[in-house]
Coordinates of C-alpha atoms and ligand atoms in Angstrom, one line a residue:
M293 CA 0.0 0.0 0.0
K294 CA 2.8 2.3 0.9
N295 CA 4.4 1.6 -2.5
A296 CA 1.3 2.6 -4.3
L297 CA 1.4 6.0 -2.6
K298 CA 5.0 6.7 -3.4
P299 CA 4.6 8.9 -6.5
E300 CA 2.1 11.1 -4.7
L301 CA 4.5 11.4 -1.7
F302 CA 7.3 12.5 -4.0
R303 CA 5.0 15.2 -5.5
E304 CA 4.5 16.6 -2.0
L305 CA 8.2 17.5 -1.8
P306 CA 8.9 21.2 -2.7
S307 CA 11.6 22.1 -5.2
V308 CA 15.0 23.4 -3.9
D309 CA 14.0 26.8 -5.3
E310 CA 10.8 26.9 -3.4
V311 CA 12.6 25.9 -0.3
V312 CA 15.2 28.6 -0.4
R313 CA 12.6 31.2 -0.8
M314 CA 11.0 30.3 2.6
P315 CA 11.4 33.4 4.9
D316 CA 13.4 31.5 7.5
L317 CA 15.8 30.3 4.9
V318 CA 16.2 33.7 3.3
A319 CA 17.5 35.0 6.6
L320 CA 19.8 32.0 6.9
A321 CA 21.1 32.7 3.4
A322 CA 21.8 36.3 4.3
A323 CA 24.0 35.1 7.1
N324 CA 25.7 32.1 5.5
G325 CA 25.5 32.6 1.8
V326 CA 22.9 31.4 -0.7
A327 CA 25.2 28.6 -2.0
A328 CA 25.6 27.0 1.4
V329 CA 21.9 27.1 2.1
T330 CA 21.0 25.7 -1.3
D331 CA 23.4 22.8 -0.7
A332 CA 21.9 22.1 2.7
A333 CA 18.4 22.2 1.2
R334 CA 19.4 19.8 -1.5
A335 CA 20.9 17.4 1.0
V336 CA 17.8 17.4 3.2
L337 CA 15.4 17.0 0.3
A338 CA 17.5 14.1 -1.0
R339 CA 17.4 12.5 2.4
L340 CA 13.6 12.8 2.4
R341 CA 13.4 11.3 -1.1
G342 CA 15.5 8.4 0.1
E343 CA 13.3 7.8 3.1
I344 CA 10.2 7.8 0.9
S345 CA 11.8 5.3 -1.5
S346 CA 12.7 2.9 1.3
G347 CA 9.2 3.2 2.8
L348 CA 10.3 4.9 6.0
L349 CA 7.9 7.8 5.5
D350 CA 4.2 7.5 5.0
S351 CA 2.0 10.6 4.3
T352 CA 1.6 11.6 7.9
A353 CA 5.3 11.3 8.7
L354 CA 6.1 13.2 5.6
Q355 CA 3.8 16.1 6.6
L356 CA 5.6 16.2 9.9
A357 CA 9.0 16.2 8.3
L358 CA 7.9 19.0 5.9
G359 CA 6.7 21.0 8.9
G360 CA 10.2 20.9 10.3
L361 CA 12.0 21.4 7.0
A362 CA 13.5 24.8 7.8
G363 CA 14.9 23.4 11.1
A364 CA 16.3 20.4 9.4
I365 CA 18.1 22.5 6.8
E366 CA 19.5 24.8 9.5
E367 CA 20.8 21.8 11.3
Q368 CA 22.3 20.4 8.1
L369 CA 23.9 23.8 7.5
R370 CA 25.3 23.9 11.0
R371 CA 27.0 20.5 10.5
A372 CA 28.3 21.3 7.0
L373 CA 29.8 24.6 8.1
G374 CA 31.1 23.2 11.4
H375 CA 34.3 21.4 12.1
S376 CA 34.7 17.8 11.2
L377 CA 37.7 17.4 13.5
Q378 CA 36.3 18.0 17.0
P379 CA 37.2 17.3 20.6
V380 CA 36.1 14.1 22.2
I381 CA 36.3 12.8 25.8
N382 CA 38.6 9.8 26.0
A383 CA 37.2 7.6 28.7
T384 CA 38.8 4.4 27.4
G385 CA 41.8 4.6 29.7
V386 CA 44.1 4.2 26.7
I387 CA 46.6 7.0 27.2
L388 CA 48.1 7.2 23.7
H389 CA 45.0 6.3 21.7
T390 CA 46.0 6.4 18.1
N391 CA 42.5 6.9 16.8
L392 CA 41.9 9.7 19.2
G393 CA 44.9 11.7 18.3
R394 CA 47.6 10.1 20.5
A395 CA 49.1 12.7 22.9
P396 CA 47.0 15.7 24.0
L397 CA 49.4 18.7 24.0
A398 CA 50.6 20.6 27.0
E399 CA 49.2 24.0 27.7
A400 CA 52.6 25.5 27.1
A401 CA 52.7 23.9 23.7
L402 CA 49.4 25.4 22.7
A403 CA 50.4 28.8 24.1
H404 CA 53.7 28.6 22.1
I405 CA 51.8 27.7 18.9
R406 CA 49.4 30.6 19.5
E407 CA 52.3 33.0 20.2
T408 CA 54.4 32.1 17.1
A409 CA 52.1 30.8 14.4
G410 CA 49.7 33.7 14.1
T411 CA 52.5 36.0 13.2
Y412 CA 56.0 35.8 11.7
S413 CA 58.7 34.0 13.6
N414 CA 62.4 33.3 13.4
L415 CA 61.8 29.7 12.1
E416 CA 64.8 29.9 9.8
F417 CA 66.3 33.2 10.7
E418 CA 69.2 34.1 12.9
I419 CA 68.2 37.2 14.8
E420 CA 71.9 37.9 15.9
T421 CA 73.3 38.1 12.4
G422 CA 70.2 38.6 10.2
A423 CA 71.3 35.6 8.2
R424 CA 69.3 32.6 7.1
G425 CA 69.1 30.1 9.9
K426 CA 68.1 26.4 10.3
R427 CA 64.8 25.3 11.8
D428 CA 66.6 22.4 13.5
V429 CA 68.1 24.7 16.1
H430 CA 64.9 25.1 18.1
V431 CA 64.8 21.5 19.0
D432 CA 68.4 20.5 18.7
R433 CA 69.6 22.8 21.5
L434 CA 67.0 21.4 23.9
F435 CA 67.9 17.8 23.2
R436 CA 71.6 18.6 23.8
R437 CA 70.5 20.1 27.2
L438 CA 68.6 17.0 28.1
L439 CA 71.5 14.8 27.3
E440 CA 73.9 16.9 29.3
D441 CA 71.4 17.2 32.1
G442 CA 71.2 13.4 32.4
D443 CA 74.9 13.2 32.5
R444 CA 75.2 15.3 35.6
A445 CA 73.8 13.4 38.5
G446 CA 70.2 14.3 38.3
S447 CA 68.3 16.0 41.0
E448 CA 65.0 14.9 42.4
G449 CA 62.6 12.2 41.2
L450 CA 62.4 11.6 37.5
R451 CA 65.8 11.6 36.1
P452 CA 66.9 9.8 32.9
L453 CA 68.2 6.3 33.4
R454 CA 71.9 5.9 33.8
T455 CA 73.4 2.7 32.5
A456 CA 76.7 0.9 33.0
E457 CA 77.8 2.1 29.6
A458 CA 77.2 5.7 30.5
A459 CA 81.0 6.2 30.1
V460 CA 80.7 6.1 26.3
S461 CA 78.3 9.0 26.8
T462 CA 78.4 12.5 25.5
R463 CA 81.9 12.8 24.4
V464 CA 80.2 12.2 21.0
D465 CA 78.6 15.2 19.5
V466 CA 74.9 14.5 19.3
A467 CA 72.5 16.3 16.9
T468 CA 68.7 16.1 16.4
I469 CA 66.5 16.7 13.4
V470 CA 62.7 16.5 13.1
V471 CA 60.5 15.0 10.3
N472 CA 56.8 14.3 9.9
N473 CA 56.6 11.1 12.0
N474 CA 58.7 8.2 13.1
A475 CA 57.9 6.2 10.0
A476 CA 59.4 9.1 8.0
A477 CA 62.4 9.2 10.4
V478 CA 63.2 5.5 9.7
L479 CA 62.7 5.9 5.9
L480 CA 65.1 8.9 5.9
A481 CA 67.7 7.2 8.0
L482 CA 67.7 4.0 6.0
N483 CA 67.8 5.8 2.7
T484 CA 70.6 8.0 3.8
L485 CA 72.8 5.4 5.5
A486 CA 72.1 2.3 3.5
D487 CA 70.6 3.0 0.0
G488 CA 71.9 0.2 -2.3
G489 CA 73.5 -1.7 0.6
E490 CA 72.5 -4.2 3.2
V491 CA 71.0 -3.6 6.6
I492 CA 71.2 -6.4 9.2
V493 CA 68.1 -6.9 11.4
S494 CA 67.1 -9.7 13.7
R495 CA 64.1 -11.8 12.6
G496 CA 62.7 -11.2 16.0
E497 CA 62.4 -7.5 15.3
L498 CA 60.7 -7.4 11.8
V499 CA 57.7 -5.7 13.3
E500 CA 54.5 -4.3 12.0
I501 CA 53.1 -1.3 13.8
G502 CA 49.6 0.0 13.4
G503 CA 49.0 -2.1 10.3
S504 CA 50.8 0.3 7.9
F505 CA 54.3 0.4 9.2
R506 CA 56.3 -2.7 8.4
I507 CA 60.1 -2.8 8.7
P508 CA 60.5 -4.9 5.5
D509 CA 58.3 -2.5 3.5
V510 CA 60.0 0.7 4.7
M511 CA 63.3 -1.0 4.0
A512 CA 62.3 -1.7 0.4
K513 CA 61.1 1.9 -0.1
S514 CA 64.4 3.2 1.3
G515 CA 66.4 1.3 -1.4
A516 CA 68.2 -0.7 1.3
V517 CA 68.3 -4.5 1.2
L518 CA 67.1 -6.3 4.3
R519 CA 69.4 -9.0 5.7
E520 CA 67.6 -11.0 8.3
V521 CA 69.5 -12.9 10.9
G522 CA 68.7 -15.2 13.8
T523 CA 65.3 -16.6 14.5
T524 CA 62.1 -15.1 15.9
N525 CA 62.9 -15.8 19.5
R526 CA 66.7 -16.0 19.5
T527 CA 69.3 -13.8 17.9
R528 CA 72.9 -13.5 19.1
A529 CA 75.5 -10.9 18.3
A530 CA 77.4 -13.7 16.5
D531 CA 74.5 -14.0 14.0
Y532 CA 75.0 -10.3 13.1
E533 CA 78.7 -10.7 12.7
T534 CA 78.4 -13.7 10.4
A535 CA 76.1 -11.7 8.1
I536 CA 78.5 -8.8 7.7
N537 CA 80.0 -8.5 4.3
E538 CA 81.3 -5.8 2.0
R539 CA 77.8 -4.7 1.1
T540 CA 76.7 -4.2 4.7
R541 CA 76.0 -0.5 5.5
L542 CA 74.1 -0.6 8.8
L543 CA 73.2 -2.6 11.8
L544 CA 69.5 -2.0 12.8
R545 CA 67.8 -2.7 16.0
V546 CA 64.0 -2.2 16.2
H547 CA 62.2 -1.9 19.5
R548 CA 59.3 -4.4 19.6
S549 CA 56.9 -1.7 20.7
N550 CA 53.7 -3.5 20.5
F551 CA 54.4 -7.1 21.5
E552 CA 56.7 -9.2 23.7
I553 CA 58.4 -12.5 23.0
T554 CA 58.7 -14.5 26.2
G555 CA 60.0 -17.9 27.1
F556 CA 63.1 -19.3 25.3
T557 CA 64.5 -16.0 24.0
E558 CA 67.7 -14.3 23.4
Q559 CA 68.5 -10.9 22.1
A560 CA 72.0 -9.4 21.5
A561 CA 72.7 -6.8 24.2
T562 CA 73.0 -3.3 23.1
A563 CA 76.6 -3.2 24.3
E564 CA 77.5 -6.2 22.1
L565 CA 76.0 -4.5 19.1
V566 CA 77.8 -1.3 19.8
A567 CA 81.1 -3.3 20.1
L568 CA 80.3 -5.0 16.8
S569 CA 79.5 -1.8 15.0
R570 CA 82.8 -0.2 16.2
K571 CA 84.8 -3.3 15.3
H572 CA 83.5 -3.3 11.7
N573 CA 83.1 0.4 11.4
L574 CA 79.4 0.2 10.6
P575 CA 76.8 2.6 12.2
L576 CA 74.3 1.1 14.6
M577 CA 70.8 2.5 14.4
E578 CA 67.9 1.9 16.8
D579 CA 64.2 2.4 15.9
L580 CA 62.9 3.0 19.4
G581 CA 59.4 4.0 18.3
S582 CA 58.2 5.5 21.6
G583 CA 60.9 7.8 22.6
A584 CA 60.8 8.0 26.4
L585 CA 62.9 10.9 27.7
V586 CA 62.6 9.9 31.4
D587 CA 62.9 6.6 33.2
L588 CA 59.4 5.3 33.1
Q589 CA 60.2 2.7 35.7
N590 CA 59.2 5.4 38.1
F591 CA 55.7 5.4 36.6
G592 CA 55.4 1.6 37.0
I593 CA 56.1 1.1 33.3
S594 CA 58.9 -1.3 32.4
G595 CA 60.7 -2.4 29.3
E596 CA 60.7 1.0 27.6
P597 CA 64.2 2.1 26.9
S598 CA 64.9 5.8 27.0
V599 CA 66.4 7.7 24.0
L600 CA 69.1 9.1 26.2
D601 CA 70.1 5.6 27.4
S602 CA 70.5 4.3 23.9
L603 CA 72.7 7.3 22.9
R604 CA 74.8 6.9 26.0
A605 CA 75.2 3.2 25.3
G606 CA 76.8 4.2 22.0
V607 CA 74.0 3.7 19.5
D608 CA 74.8 6.0 16.6
V609 CA 71.3 7.0 15.4
V610 CA 68.0 6.7 17.3
T611 CA 64.6 7.3 15.8
Y612 CA 61.4 7.9 17.8
S613 CA 57.9 9.5 17.8
G614 CA 57.1 12.9 19.1
D615 CA 53.6 11.8 20.1
K616 CA 54.1 8.5 21.9
L617 CA 55.8 8.4 25.3
L618 CA 57.4 11.8 24.7
G619 CA 53.9 13.3 24.9
G620 CA 54.3 16.0 22.2
P621 CA 53.0 16.6 18.6
Q622 CA 53.1 14.1 15.8
A623 CA 56.7 14.1 14.7
G624 CA 59.6 11.8 14.0
L625 CA 62.8 12.7 15.8
I626 CA 66.3 11.5 14.8
S627 CA 69.0 12.0 17.4
G628 CA 72.5 10.7 16.9
R629 CA 76.1 11.3 15.9
A630 CA 76.3 14.8 14.5
D631 CA 78.2 13.7 11.3
L632 CA 75.6 11.0 10.5
V633 CA 72.7 13.4 11.2
A634 CA 74.3 16.0 9.0
R635 CA 74.2 13.4 6.1
L636 CA 70.5 12.8 6.8
R637 CA 69.9 16.5 6.7
T638 CA 71.4 17.0 3.2
N639 CA 69.3 14.2 1.8
S640 CA 66.6 15.7 -0.5
L641 CA 64.1 13.4 1.2
F642 CA 64.6 15.5 4.4
R643 CA 63.1 18.5 2.5
A644 CA 60.0 16.5 1.7
L645 CA 59.6 15.1 5.2
R646 CA 60.4 18.1 7.4
V647 CA 57.8 19.7 9.6
D648 CA 56.3 23.1 9.9
K649 CA 56.4 25.8 12.5
L650 CA 53.3 24.5 14.4
T651 CA 55.2 21.2 15.1
Y652 CA 58.4 23.1 16.1
A653 CA 56.5 25.3 18.4
A654 CA 54.7 22.4 20.1
L655 CA 57.9 20.3 20.3
E656 CA 60.0 23.1 21.7
A657 CA 57.5 23.8 24.5
T658 CA 57.2 20.1 25.3
L659 CA 60.9 19.6 25.4
L660 CA 61.3 22.7 27.6
A661 CA 59.0 21.1 30.1
Y662 CA 61.4 18.1 30.3
V663 CA 64.4 20.5 30.7
K664 CA 62.6 22.2 33.6
H665 CA 61.7 18.8 35.1
D666 CA 58.1 19.9 34.9
H667 CA 56.7 16.5 33.9
D668 CA 53.2 17.1 35.2
A669 CA 52.9 19.8 32.6
I670 CA 52.9 17.1 29.9
P671 CA 49.3 15.6 30.0
T672 CA 50.3 12.1 29.0
L673 CA 53.0 11.9 31.7
K674 CA 50.6 13.2 34.2
M675 CA 48.0 10.6 33.3
M676 CA 50.5 7.9 33.6
R677 CA 51.4 9.0 37.1
L678 CA 47.8 9.4 38.4
P679 CA 47.4 7.2 41.4
K680 CA 44.5 4.8 41.5
E681 CA 43.2 6.4 44.7
E682 CA 42.9 9.8 43.0
I683 CA 41.0 8.3 40.1
G684 CA 38.9 6.4 42.6
K685 CA 37.8 9.7 44.3
R686 CA 36.8 11.3 41.0
V687 CA 34.9 8.1 40.0
E688 CA 33.0 8.2 43.3
A689 CA 32.1 11.9 42.8
V690 CA 30.7 11.2 39.4
A691 CA 28.7 8.2 40.6
K692 CA 27.4 10.1 43.6
S693 CA 26.2 13.1 41.5
V694 CA 24.3 10.8 39.2
A695 CA 22.7 8.9 42.1
S696 CA 21.6 12.1 43.8
V697 CA 19.8 13.4 40.7
E698 CA 18.3 9.9 40.5
K699 CA 16.8 10.4 44.0
A700 CA 15.7 13.9 43.5
R701 CA 13.7 13.0 40.4
P702 CA 9.9 12.9 40.8
T703 CA 8.7 9.4 40.7
V704 CA 8.3 8.5 37.1
S705 CA 10.3 5.4 37.9
S706 CA 8.4 3.2 35.5
Q707 CA 9.9 5.3 32.7
S708 CA 13.4 5.4 34.2
R709 CA 16.1 3.4 32.5
K710 CA 17.4 2.4 35.8
M711 CA 21.1 2.8 35.0
K712 CA 23.2 0.7 37.3
I713 CA 26.5 2.3 38.2
K714 CA 29.2 0.2 39.9
I715 CA 32.7 1.1 40.8
I716 CA 35.2 -1.6 40.1
D717 CA 39.0 -2.2 39.9
G718 CA 40.5 -2.2 36.4
E719 CA 43.5 -1.4 34.3
S720 CA 44.5 1.4 32.1
V721 CA 47.0 0.9 29.3
I722 CA 49.6 3.1 27.6
G723 CA 48.6 2.4 24.0
G724 CA 50.1 3.8 20.8
G725 CA 51.9 0.5 20.5
A726 CA 54.0 1.2 23.6
A727 CA 54.8 -0.9 26.6
P728 CA 52.3 -3.7 25.7
S729 CA 52.7 -5.5 29.0
S730 CA 52.5 -2.5 31.3
V731 CA 49.2 -1.8 32.8
L732 CA 48.3 0.9 35.3
P733 CA 45.8 0.0 38.1
T734 CA 42.7 2.2 38.0
R735 CA 39.1 2.5 39.2
L736 CA 36.3 2.2 36.6
L737 CA 32.7 3.2 36.3
A738 CA 30.9 0.1 35.1
L739 CA 27.5 1.1 33.6
S740 CA 24.6 -1.0 32.6
C741 CA 21.0 -0.1 31.7
A742 CA 17.9 -2.3 32.0
D743 CA 16.6 -1.4 28.5
L744 CA 19.8 -0.7 26.6
S745 CA 22.5 -3.1 25.4
A746 CA 26.1 -2.1 26.3
D747 CA 26.7 -1.2 22.6
E748 CA 23.6 1.0 22.5
L749 CA 24.7 2.7 25.8
A750 CA 28.1 3.3 24.3
A751 CA 26.5 4.8 21.2
R752 CA 24.5 7.2 23.4
L753 CA 27.7 8.3 25.0
R754 CA 29.3 8.9 21.6
H755 CA 26.4 11.0 20.5
S756 CA 26.6 13.4 23.4
D757 CA 28.4 16.7 22.9
P758 CA 31.3 16.4 23.2
P759 CA 31.2 12.7 22.3
I760 CA 32.3 10.4 25.1
V761 CA 34.3 7.3 24.0
A762 CA 34.1 4.4 26.4
R763 CA 35.1 0.7 26.5
V764 CA 32.6 -2.1 26.2
E765 CA 33.6 -5.3 28.0
D766 CA 31.5 -8.3 29.2
G767 CA 28.2 -6.6 28.4
R768 CA 29.1 -3.5 30.3
V769 CA 30.2 0.0 29.5
L770 CA 33.4 0.9 31.3
L771 CA 34.6 4.5 31.9
D772 CA 38.2 5.1 32.9
L773 CA 38.8 8.6 34.2
R774 CA 42.6 8.3 33.9
T775 CA 42.4 9.7 30.4
V776 CA 39.6 12.1 31.2
F777 CA 40.6 15.7 32.1
P778 CA 39.3 16.5 35.6
D779 CA 37.3 19.5 34.2
Q780 CA 35.4 17.0 32.0
D781 CA 34.1 14.9 34.9
H782 CA 31.0 17.1 35.3
C783 CA 30.3 16.7 31.6
I784 CA 30.3 12.9 32.0
A785 CA 28.0 13.1 35.1
A786 CA 25.6 15.4 33.2
V787 CA 25.4 13.0 30.2
L788 CA 24.9 10.0 32.5
D789 CA 22.1 11.9 34.2
R790 CA 20.4 12.5 30.9
I791 CA 20.7 8.9 29.8
A792 CA 19.5 7.6 33.1
M793 CA 16.3 9.5 32.8
Ligands
PLP285 C1 55.2 3.7 16.5 C2 56.4 3.1 15.8 C3 56.8 3.5 14.5 C4 55.9 4.5 13.7 O1 56.0 5.7 14.3 P1 54.9 6.9 13.9 O2 55.3 8.1 14.6 O3 53.6 6.4 14.2 O4 55.1 7.0 12.4 C5 57.9 3.0 14.0 N1 58.7 2.1 14.7 C6 58.4 1.7 16.0 C7 59.2 0.7 16.7 C8 57.2 2.2 16.6 O5 56.9 1.9 17.8

């Protein structure tokens, strides 16, 4: 029956021209432009046509929809002219959530972007001499400071790790350059140091990260030839040595960021590889991935080597991400022997992979926080350090505020969704392919609703403004406030209130 009515229903739809002449929309066009309003009208009418075709709208429903046409077009316009990229509340407890933009930036980083990016800056200009400068200096000087800093016996709390090999240390001149991300850093380093030659890598370190970064693929793109040695679980220094020949250009170690091999395993010690590289006069490169600048052992996170340690141990070139454990903007940093880094810099690929002033501003401010030992200023580091008890208090406050609203509500309890909120122990993770086996104890809000499935409840949370992203586990929705900024707690409470009604 519905199908028979379809042609008539289609005839009820006004034309785009008629719609944009509606008084409400004329005003809207004056403010936003006729073209934008026409596009929005077209989109809304197309949606209505689609709904008629698929039998979603009968005559009554269509009349209702047409009555709200101006409103629907205004809403469509608002969305079309609004931002697609928008803030969300990360209640997953995954600190470096790749899909949610990895590391939120420090206030100081945002302020420095604001201060330098809306005007001209000395990005590549030496103020002293008036000559052309290099953009590298803004980050290079701070990294040198960090390295020297760690060499002096550090002061309080979070100081960089010091290893037995510290003696090799900073007699070597270390330079740092910045490219678009760590994948670019690895590509640039391999292409510069090993194009046309062989690179020796352990079979246990041929990693894939995030589905699109595979060491063998990047190696192929760089023009270097991969020379695999050892087995997945055991590779000795002798395996590397046997594979060295006249075509060998580089020894490469890759940090197994996102997995662990346990059981019957063996990995050549960094000191052994350093000795080997010196003996054969071949550079040793390490793709660290994460780039911790402090000893994360203090945070309860083990197995993440620090950049400074690797350099002190005598690794010649280290590559790492700006937005993993470092907690800064997306970037790939390359720190290492100044003569090698200078070669990377003159590679024309560097020009293609370099970063802009926004990244330098954010990176400089983030590194300055490390220089000042102001680790709490870096949001990701602060989140890693949040004690379970503190998270527990915030979780209780949110649960309590929802419960009190629940009680104050006049008795329409038959309509209430009866949201159940429990507070349970759980674990937060680092994420971003870092420290796979490290978990941080936390307290969680576990939500369930009598008349909503966990997936439906999670969808409700995502459709709030700003969207709240939660974890669904065992038929419950779990909220971890470790990754929620404290000033967002009230927003979560308000949304839970609304859903609980
Ligand atoms: C994350 C990671 C990469 C890729 O870094 P991006 O900054 O995401 O490009 C490369 N190597 C290792 C070992 C990593 O952990």
